Short mmCIF file of C-alpha atoms in Angstrom, two decimals:
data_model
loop_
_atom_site.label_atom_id
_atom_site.label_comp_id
_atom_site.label_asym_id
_atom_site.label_seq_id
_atom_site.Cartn_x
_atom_site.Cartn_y
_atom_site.Cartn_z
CA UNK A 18 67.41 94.03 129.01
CA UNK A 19 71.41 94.82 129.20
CA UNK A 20 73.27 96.03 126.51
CA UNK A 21 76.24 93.25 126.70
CA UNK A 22 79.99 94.36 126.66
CA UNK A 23 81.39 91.99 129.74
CA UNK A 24 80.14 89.33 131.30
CA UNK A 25 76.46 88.81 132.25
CA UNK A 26 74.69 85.77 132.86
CA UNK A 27 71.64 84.63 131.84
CA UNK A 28 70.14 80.73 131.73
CA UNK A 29 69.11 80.12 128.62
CA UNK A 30 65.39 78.20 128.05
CA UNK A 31 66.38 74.07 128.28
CA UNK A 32 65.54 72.38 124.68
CA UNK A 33 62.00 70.62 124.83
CA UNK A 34 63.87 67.41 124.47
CA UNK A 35 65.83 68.09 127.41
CA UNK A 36 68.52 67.84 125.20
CA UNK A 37 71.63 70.00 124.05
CA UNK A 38 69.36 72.38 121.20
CA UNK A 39 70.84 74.21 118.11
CA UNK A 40 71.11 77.97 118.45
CA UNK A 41 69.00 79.84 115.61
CA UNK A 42 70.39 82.99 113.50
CA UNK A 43 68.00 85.20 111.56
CA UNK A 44 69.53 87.52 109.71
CA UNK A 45 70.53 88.47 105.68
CA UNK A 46 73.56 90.82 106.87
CA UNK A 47 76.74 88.68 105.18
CA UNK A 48 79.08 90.14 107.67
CA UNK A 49 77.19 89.48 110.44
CA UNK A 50 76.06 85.99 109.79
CA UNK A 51 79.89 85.51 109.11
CA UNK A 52 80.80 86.69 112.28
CA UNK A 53 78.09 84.55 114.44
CA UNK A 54 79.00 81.78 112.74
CA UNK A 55 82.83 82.30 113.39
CA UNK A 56 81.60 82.44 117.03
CA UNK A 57 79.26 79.42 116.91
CA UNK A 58 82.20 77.46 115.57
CA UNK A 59 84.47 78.65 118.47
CA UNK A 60 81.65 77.38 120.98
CA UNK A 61 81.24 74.25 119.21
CA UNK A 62 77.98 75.03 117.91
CA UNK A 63 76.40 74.30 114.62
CA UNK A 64 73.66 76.53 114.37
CA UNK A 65 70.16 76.80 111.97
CA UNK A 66 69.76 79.96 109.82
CA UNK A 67 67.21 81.63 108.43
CA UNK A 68 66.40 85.53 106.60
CA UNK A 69 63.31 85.37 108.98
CA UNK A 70 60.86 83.63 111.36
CA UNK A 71 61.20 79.91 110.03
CA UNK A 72 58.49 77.41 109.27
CA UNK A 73 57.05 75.52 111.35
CA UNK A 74 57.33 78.16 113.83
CA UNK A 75 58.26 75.26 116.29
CA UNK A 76 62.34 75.63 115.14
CA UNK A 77 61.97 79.55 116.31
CA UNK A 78 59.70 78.52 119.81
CA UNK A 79 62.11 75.41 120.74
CA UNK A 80 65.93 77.33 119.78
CA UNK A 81 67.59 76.95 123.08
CA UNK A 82 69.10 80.50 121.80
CA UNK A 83 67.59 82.76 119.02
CA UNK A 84 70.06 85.75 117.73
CA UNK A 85 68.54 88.00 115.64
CA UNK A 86 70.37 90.34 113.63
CA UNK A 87 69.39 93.80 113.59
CA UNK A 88 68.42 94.12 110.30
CA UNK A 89 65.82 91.24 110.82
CA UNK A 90 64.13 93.12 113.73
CA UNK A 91 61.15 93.90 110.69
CA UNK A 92 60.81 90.17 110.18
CA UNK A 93 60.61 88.47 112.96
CA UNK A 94 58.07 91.38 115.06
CA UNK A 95 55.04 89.10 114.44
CA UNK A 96 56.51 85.89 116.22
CA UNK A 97 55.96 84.52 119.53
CA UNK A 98 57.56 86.58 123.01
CA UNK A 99 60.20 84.04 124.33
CA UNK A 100 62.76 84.20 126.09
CA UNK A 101 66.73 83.49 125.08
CA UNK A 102 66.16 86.03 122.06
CA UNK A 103 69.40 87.99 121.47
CA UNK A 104 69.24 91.06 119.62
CA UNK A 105 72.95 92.05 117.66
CA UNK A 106 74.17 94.64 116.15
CA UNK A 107 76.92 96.83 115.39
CA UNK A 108 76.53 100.53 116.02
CA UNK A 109 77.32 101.48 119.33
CA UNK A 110 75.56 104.91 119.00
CA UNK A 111 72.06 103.77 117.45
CA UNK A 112 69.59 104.71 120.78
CA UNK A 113 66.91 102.86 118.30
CA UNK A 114 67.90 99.42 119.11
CA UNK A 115 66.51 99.67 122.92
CA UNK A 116 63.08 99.85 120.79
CA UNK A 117 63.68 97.53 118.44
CA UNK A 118 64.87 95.06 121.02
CA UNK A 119 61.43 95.64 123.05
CA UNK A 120 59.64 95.19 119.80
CA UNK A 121 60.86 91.76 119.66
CA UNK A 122 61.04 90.61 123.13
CA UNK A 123 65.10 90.54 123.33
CA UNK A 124 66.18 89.34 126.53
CA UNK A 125 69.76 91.30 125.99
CA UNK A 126 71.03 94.05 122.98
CA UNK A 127 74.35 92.47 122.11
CA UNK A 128 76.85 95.26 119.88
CA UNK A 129 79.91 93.03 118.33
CA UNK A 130 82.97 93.21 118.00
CA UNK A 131 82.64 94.32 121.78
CA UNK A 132 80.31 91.13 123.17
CA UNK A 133 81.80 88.62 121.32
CA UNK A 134 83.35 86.75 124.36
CA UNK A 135 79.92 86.60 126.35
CA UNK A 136 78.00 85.59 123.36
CA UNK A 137 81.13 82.73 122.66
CA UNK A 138 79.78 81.34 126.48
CA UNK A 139 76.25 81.66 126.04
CA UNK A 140 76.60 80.02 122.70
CA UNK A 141 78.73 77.29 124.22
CA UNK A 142 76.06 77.00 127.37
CA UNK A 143 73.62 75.91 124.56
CA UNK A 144 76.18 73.17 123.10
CA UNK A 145 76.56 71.64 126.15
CA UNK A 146 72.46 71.99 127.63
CA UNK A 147 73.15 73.88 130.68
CA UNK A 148 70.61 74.11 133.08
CA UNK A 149 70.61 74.40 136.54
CA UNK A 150 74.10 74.70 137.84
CA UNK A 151 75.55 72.02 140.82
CA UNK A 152 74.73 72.51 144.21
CA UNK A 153 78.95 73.77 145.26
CA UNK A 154 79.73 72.84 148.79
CA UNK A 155 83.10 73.04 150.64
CA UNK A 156 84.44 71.19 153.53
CA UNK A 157 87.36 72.80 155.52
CA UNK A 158 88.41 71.48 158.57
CA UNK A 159 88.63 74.53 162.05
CA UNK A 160 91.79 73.03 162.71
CA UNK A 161 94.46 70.15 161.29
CA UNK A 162 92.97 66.73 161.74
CA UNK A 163 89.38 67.52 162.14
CA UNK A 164 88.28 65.49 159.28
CA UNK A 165 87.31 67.56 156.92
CA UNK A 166 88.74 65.30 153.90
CA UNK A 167 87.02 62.43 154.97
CA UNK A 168 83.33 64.02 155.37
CA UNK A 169 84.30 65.80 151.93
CA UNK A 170 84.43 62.53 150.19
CA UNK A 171 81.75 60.85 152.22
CA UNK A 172 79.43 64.02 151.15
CA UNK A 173 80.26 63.22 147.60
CA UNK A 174 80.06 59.70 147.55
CA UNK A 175 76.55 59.65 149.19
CA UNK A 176 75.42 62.02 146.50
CA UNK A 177 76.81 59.54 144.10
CA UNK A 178 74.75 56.56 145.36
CA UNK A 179 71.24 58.78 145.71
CA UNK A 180 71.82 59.22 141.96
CA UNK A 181 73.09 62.39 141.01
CA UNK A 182 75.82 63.73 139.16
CA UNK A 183 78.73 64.49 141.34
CA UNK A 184 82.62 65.64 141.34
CA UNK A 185 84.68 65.98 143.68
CA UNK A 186 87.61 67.96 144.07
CA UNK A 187 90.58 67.97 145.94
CA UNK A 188 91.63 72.29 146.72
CA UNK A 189 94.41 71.09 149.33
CA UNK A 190 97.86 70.39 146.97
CA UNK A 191 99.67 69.07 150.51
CA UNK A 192 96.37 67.09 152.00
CA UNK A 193 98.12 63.78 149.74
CA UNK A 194 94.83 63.48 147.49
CA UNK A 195 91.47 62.33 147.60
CA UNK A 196 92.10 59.55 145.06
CA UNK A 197 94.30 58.03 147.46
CA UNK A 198 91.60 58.70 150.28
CA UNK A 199 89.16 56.83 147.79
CA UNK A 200 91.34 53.67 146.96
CA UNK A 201 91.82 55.38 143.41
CA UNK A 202 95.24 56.75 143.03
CA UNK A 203 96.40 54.53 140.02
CA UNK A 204 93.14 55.35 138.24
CA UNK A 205 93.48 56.83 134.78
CA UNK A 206 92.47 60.13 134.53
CA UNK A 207 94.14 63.70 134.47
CA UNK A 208 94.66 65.40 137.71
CA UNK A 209 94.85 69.52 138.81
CA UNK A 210 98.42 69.80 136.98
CA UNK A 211 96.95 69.07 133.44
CA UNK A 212 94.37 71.99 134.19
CA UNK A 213 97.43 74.56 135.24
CA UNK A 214 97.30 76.43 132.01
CA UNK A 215 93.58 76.72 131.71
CA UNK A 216 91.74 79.96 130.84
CA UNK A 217 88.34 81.18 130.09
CA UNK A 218 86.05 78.48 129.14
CA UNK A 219 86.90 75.03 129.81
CA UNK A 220 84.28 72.61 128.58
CA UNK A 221 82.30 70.94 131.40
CA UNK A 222 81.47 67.85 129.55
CA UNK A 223 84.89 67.55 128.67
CA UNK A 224 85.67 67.96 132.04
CA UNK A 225 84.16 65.55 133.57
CA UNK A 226 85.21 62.80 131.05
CA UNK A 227 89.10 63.42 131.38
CA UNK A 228 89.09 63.09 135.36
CA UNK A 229 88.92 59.24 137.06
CA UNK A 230 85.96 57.76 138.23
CA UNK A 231 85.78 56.42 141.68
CA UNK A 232 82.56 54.99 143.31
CA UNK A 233 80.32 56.60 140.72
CA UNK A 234 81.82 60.27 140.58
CA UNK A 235 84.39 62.25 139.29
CA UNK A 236 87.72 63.06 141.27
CA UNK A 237 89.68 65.79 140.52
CA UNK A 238 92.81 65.42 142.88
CA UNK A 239 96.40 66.04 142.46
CA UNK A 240 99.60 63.79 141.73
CA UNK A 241 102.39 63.00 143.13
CA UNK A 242 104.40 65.44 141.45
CA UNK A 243 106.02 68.97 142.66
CA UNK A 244 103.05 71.09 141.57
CA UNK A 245 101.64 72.43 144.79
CA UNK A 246 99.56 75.62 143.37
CA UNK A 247 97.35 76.25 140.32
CA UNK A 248 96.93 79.75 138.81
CA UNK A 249 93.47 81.36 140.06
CA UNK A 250 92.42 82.12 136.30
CA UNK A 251 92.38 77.96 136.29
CA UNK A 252 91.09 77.23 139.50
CA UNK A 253 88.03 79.66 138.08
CA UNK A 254 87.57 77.82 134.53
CA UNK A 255 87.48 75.05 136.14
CA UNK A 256 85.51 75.20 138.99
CA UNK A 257 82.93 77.28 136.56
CA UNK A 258 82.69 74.21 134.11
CA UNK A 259 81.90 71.71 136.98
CA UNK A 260 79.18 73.79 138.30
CA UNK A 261 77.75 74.12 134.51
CA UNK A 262 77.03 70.15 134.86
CA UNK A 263 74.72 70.26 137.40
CA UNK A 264 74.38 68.12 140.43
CA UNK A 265 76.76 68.41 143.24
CA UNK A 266 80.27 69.59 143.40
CA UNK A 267 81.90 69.27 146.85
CA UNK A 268 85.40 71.12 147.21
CA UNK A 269 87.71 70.05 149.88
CA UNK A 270 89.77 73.17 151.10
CA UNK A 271 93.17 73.93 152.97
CA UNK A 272 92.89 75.77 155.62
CA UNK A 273 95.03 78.85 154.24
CA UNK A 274 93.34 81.30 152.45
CA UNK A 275 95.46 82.14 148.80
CA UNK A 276 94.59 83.37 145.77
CA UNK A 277 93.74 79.90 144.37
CA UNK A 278 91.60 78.96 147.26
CA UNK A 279 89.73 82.65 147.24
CA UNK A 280 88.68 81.78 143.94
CA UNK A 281 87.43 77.91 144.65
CA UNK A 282 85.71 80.04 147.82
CA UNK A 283 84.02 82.17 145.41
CA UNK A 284 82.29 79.42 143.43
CA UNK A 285 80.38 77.61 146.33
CA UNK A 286 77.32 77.72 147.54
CA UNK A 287 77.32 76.88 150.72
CA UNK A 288 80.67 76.02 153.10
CA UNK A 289 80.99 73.38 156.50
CA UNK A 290 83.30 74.20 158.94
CA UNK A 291 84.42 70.69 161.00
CA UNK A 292 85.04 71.55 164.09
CA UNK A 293 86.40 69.30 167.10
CA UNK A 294 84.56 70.05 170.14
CA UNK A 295 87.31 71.12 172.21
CA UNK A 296 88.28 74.76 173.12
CA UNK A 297 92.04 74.78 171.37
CA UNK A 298 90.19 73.55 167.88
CA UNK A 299 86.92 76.29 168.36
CA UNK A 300 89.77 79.01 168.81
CA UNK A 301 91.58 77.89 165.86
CA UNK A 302 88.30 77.56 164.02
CA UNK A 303 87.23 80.82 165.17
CA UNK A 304 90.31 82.33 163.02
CA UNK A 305 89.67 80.26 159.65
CA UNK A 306 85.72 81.33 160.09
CA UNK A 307 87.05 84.61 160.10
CA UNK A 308 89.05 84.44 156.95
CA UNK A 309 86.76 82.12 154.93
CA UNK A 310 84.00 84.35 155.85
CA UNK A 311 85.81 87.51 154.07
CA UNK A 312 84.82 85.07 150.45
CA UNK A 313 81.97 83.14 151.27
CA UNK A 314 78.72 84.06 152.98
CA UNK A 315 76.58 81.01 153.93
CA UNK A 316 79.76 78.69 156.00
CA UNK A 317 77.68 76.40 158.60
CA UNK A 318 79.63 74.86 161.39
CA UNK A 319 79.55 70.56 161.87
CA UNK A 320 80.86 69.42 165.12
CA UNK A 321 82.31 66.14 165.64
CA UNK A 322 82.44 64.89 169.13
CA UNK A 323 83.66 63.69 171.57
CA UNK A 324 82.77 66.79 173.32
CA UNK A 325 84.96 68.85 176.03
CA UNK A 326 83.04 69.56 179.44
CA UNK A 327 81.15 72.10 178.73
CA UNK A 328 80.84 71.94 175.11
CA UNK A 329 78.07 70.79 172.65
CA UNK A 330 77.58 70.94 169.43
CA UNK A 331 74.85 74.63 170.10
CA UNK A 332 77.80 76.18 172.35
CA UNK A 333 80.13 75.58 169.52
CA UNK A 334 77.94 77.31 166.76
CA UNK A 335 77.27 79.54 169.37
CA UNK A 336 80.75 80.30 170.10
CA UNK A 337 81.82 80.90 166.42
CA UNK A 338 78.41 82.66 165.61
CA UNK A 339 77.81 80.23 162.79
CA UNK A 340 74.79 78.35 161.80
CA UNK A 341 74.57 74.63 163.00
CA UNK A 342 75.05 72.17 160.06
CA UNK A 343 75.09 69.20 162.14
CA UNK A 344 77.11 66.74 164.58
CA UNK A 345 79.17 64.77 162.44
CA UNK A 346 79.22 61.18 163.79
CA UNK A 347 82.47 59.38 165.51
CA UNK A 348 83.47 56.38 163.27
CA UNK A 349 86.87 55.59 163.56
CA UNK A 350 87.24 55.86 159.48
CA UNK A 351 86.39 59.50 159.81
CA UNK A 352 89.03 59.90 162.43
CA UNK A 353 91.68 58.26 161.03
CA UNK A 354 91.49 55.95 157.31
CA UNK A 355 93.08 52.99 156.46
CA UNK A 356 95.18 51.59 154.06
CA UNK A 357 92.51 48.46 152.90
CA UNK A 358 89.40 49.98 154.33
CA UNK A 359 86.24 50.93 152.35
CA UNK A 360 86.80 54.69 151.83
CA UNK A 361 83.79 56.75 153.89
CA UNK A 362 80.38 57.04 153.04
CA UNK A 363 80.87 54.31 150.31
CA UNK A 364 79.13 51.29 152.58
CA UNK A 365 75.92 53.26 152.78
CA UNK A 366 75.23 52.54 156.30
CA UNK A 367 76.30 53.67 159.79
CA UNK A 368 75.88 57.35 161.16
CA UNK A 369 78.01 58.73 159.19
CA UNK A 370 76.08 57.48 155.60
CA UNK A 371 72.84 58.83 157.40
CA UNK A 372 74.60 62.31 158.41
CA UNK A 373 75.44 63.00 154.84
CA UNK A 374 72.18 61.78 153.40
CA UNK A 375 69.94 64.15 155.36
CA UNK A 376 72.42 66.76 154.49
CA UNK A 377 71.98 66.97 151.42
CA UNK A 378 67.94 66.06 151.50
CA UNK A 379 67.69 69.69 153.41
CA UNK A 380 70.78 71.23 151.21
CA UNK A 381 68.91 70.71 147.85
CA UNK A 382 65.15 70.83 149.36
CA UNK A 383 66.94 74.86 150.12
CA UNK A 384 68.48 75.12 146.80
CA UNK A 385 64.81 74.28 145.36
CA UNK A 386 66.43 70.90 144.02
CA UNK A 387 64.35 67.72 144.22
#
């Protein structure tokens, strides 16, 4: 259990329906049950209240989110251990909660006015069924021209047509965007200047609704305006409310390393270097490993031939002393896209359609994902 005053996650229990569930309250304390449902209303949550353990005990067993007040500890002793139970309360000095909370089975002792903001994002986690978060991966290329873009959006496209939810975002502001790279760059939709002024929580379901869809997923990309940087704090909210959809999200980064980028580095799972096999680009890929590796801990290196003398794709991973993702196939759209051509990955066929696939069998089957 964790007495809650910042931020701590915890995944709350999916609804039985496998849909978005209401969040229970017990409690008879006025001011309390005023203040939780201030919050639920700030979450977008309407939740079900009761003075004690409702009937049919079902309501209390399927809550995606039970918060019990702490003068309803007494009345709720005798129901079933769960998890997602929240025990609140207000007095910072009262050592008797810790047993009260065990009494009950509380996951987490929550004191308000100090929790609020954590108990505002659990609440909202519930309103918009979160379960398990999207399998983040990032594509940066070991030197200009690698082809890092293109394998970004072939990656996400293929994870489109095997069926599962997928986003894709554009991280480089001077790359000229994805949607372009896609065929999509008159598509309606907002793009990363609309999100500029974006803090805290920014609803994922929302999210994904406002941005264009190309070939089955959402783009995120930039315009053609002057914006060229977004603040970290909205690079984070974000980022955060893609992952909370679940499926894939697959970032495509610049090679610099700024604030903005740091924080997109933060939220992945998993990063792929592209690397040309050729001594200049494993140099020059040797010095972006370097920085990318300050951020993010599991970056695998994809080569992409054709190969120097000397060279294949084990020296290169052996060179930059990075795990071996892959060779990334030679097709001429991953070396150089067309205006008129289908954008990568989107026939379905060819080496590079059967790279990405067997990616991202091995990247879930890892991740524990179907």
């Amino acid at each position: 259990m964790a007495a809650v005053t910042a931020a701590v996650t915890h995944d709350p229990p999916p609804a039985a329906s496998g849909r978005p569930g209401k969040p229970l309250i017990v409690t008879e304390d006025v001011e309390l049950l005023d203040d939780l449902l201030r919050l639920c209303a700030a979450a977008g949550a309407t939740p079900e209240v009761h003075h004690g353990v409702p009937e049919p005990r079902s309501s209390w067993e399927a809550a995606p989110l039970v918060l019990v007040g702490d003068d309803a500890v007494r009345r709720v002793r005798g129901a079933a251990r769960r998890r997602g139970v929240v025990l609140v309360g207000r007095d910072q000095d009262d050592s008797g909660v810790w047993r009260r909370a065990v009494e009950i089975g509380a996951d987490h002792v929550l004191m308000l006015p100090d929790g609020e903001q954590w108990l505002v994002d659990r609440i909202a986690d519930v309103a918009e069924g979160v379960g398990r978060p999207a399998l983040t991966v990032g594509v940066i290329g070991g030197r200009g021209g690698a082809g890092a873009s293109t394998l970004a959006c072939a990656l996400a496209v293929t994870s489109a047509r095997e069926g599962l939810r997928s986003l894709l975002v554009d991280a480089d502001p001077l790359g000229g965007g994805l949607d372009v790279l896609l065929g999509g760059e008159t598509a309606e939709g907002l793009r990363w200047p609309a999100f500029a002024a974006s803090r805290g929580r920014v609803g994922g379901g929302a999210l994904e609704e406002s941005l264009p869809r190309l070939h089955s997923l959402r783009v995120l990309s930039w315009d053609r305006g002057d914006c060229v940087a977004i603040p970290p704090q909205a690079v984070r909210a974000v980022l955060a409310a893609a992952r909370r959809r679940g499926g894939t999200v697959v970032v495509d980064l610049p090679r610099r390393i700024d604030d903005g980028v740091a924080e997109a580095l933060a939220q992945l799972d998993l990063g792929i270097l592209v690397v040309p096999a050729e001594l200049r680009a494993v140099a020059a890929a040797g010095r972006v490993a370097s920085a990318v590796g300050m951020v993010l801990r599991d970056l695998r290196v994809a080569v992409r031939g054709p190969y120097a003398p000397g060279l294949d794709d084990r020296e290169v991973a052996r060179l930059l002393g990075l795990p071996l993702a892959g060779e990334v196939p030679v097709e001429s759209g991953l070396l150089r896209p067309d205006e008129g051509k289908e954008p990568p990955g989107v026939a379905g066929r060819g080496p590079l359609a059967r790279f990405c696939k067997g990616f991202w069998e091995r990247a879930l089957l890892e991740a524990g994902g179907a």
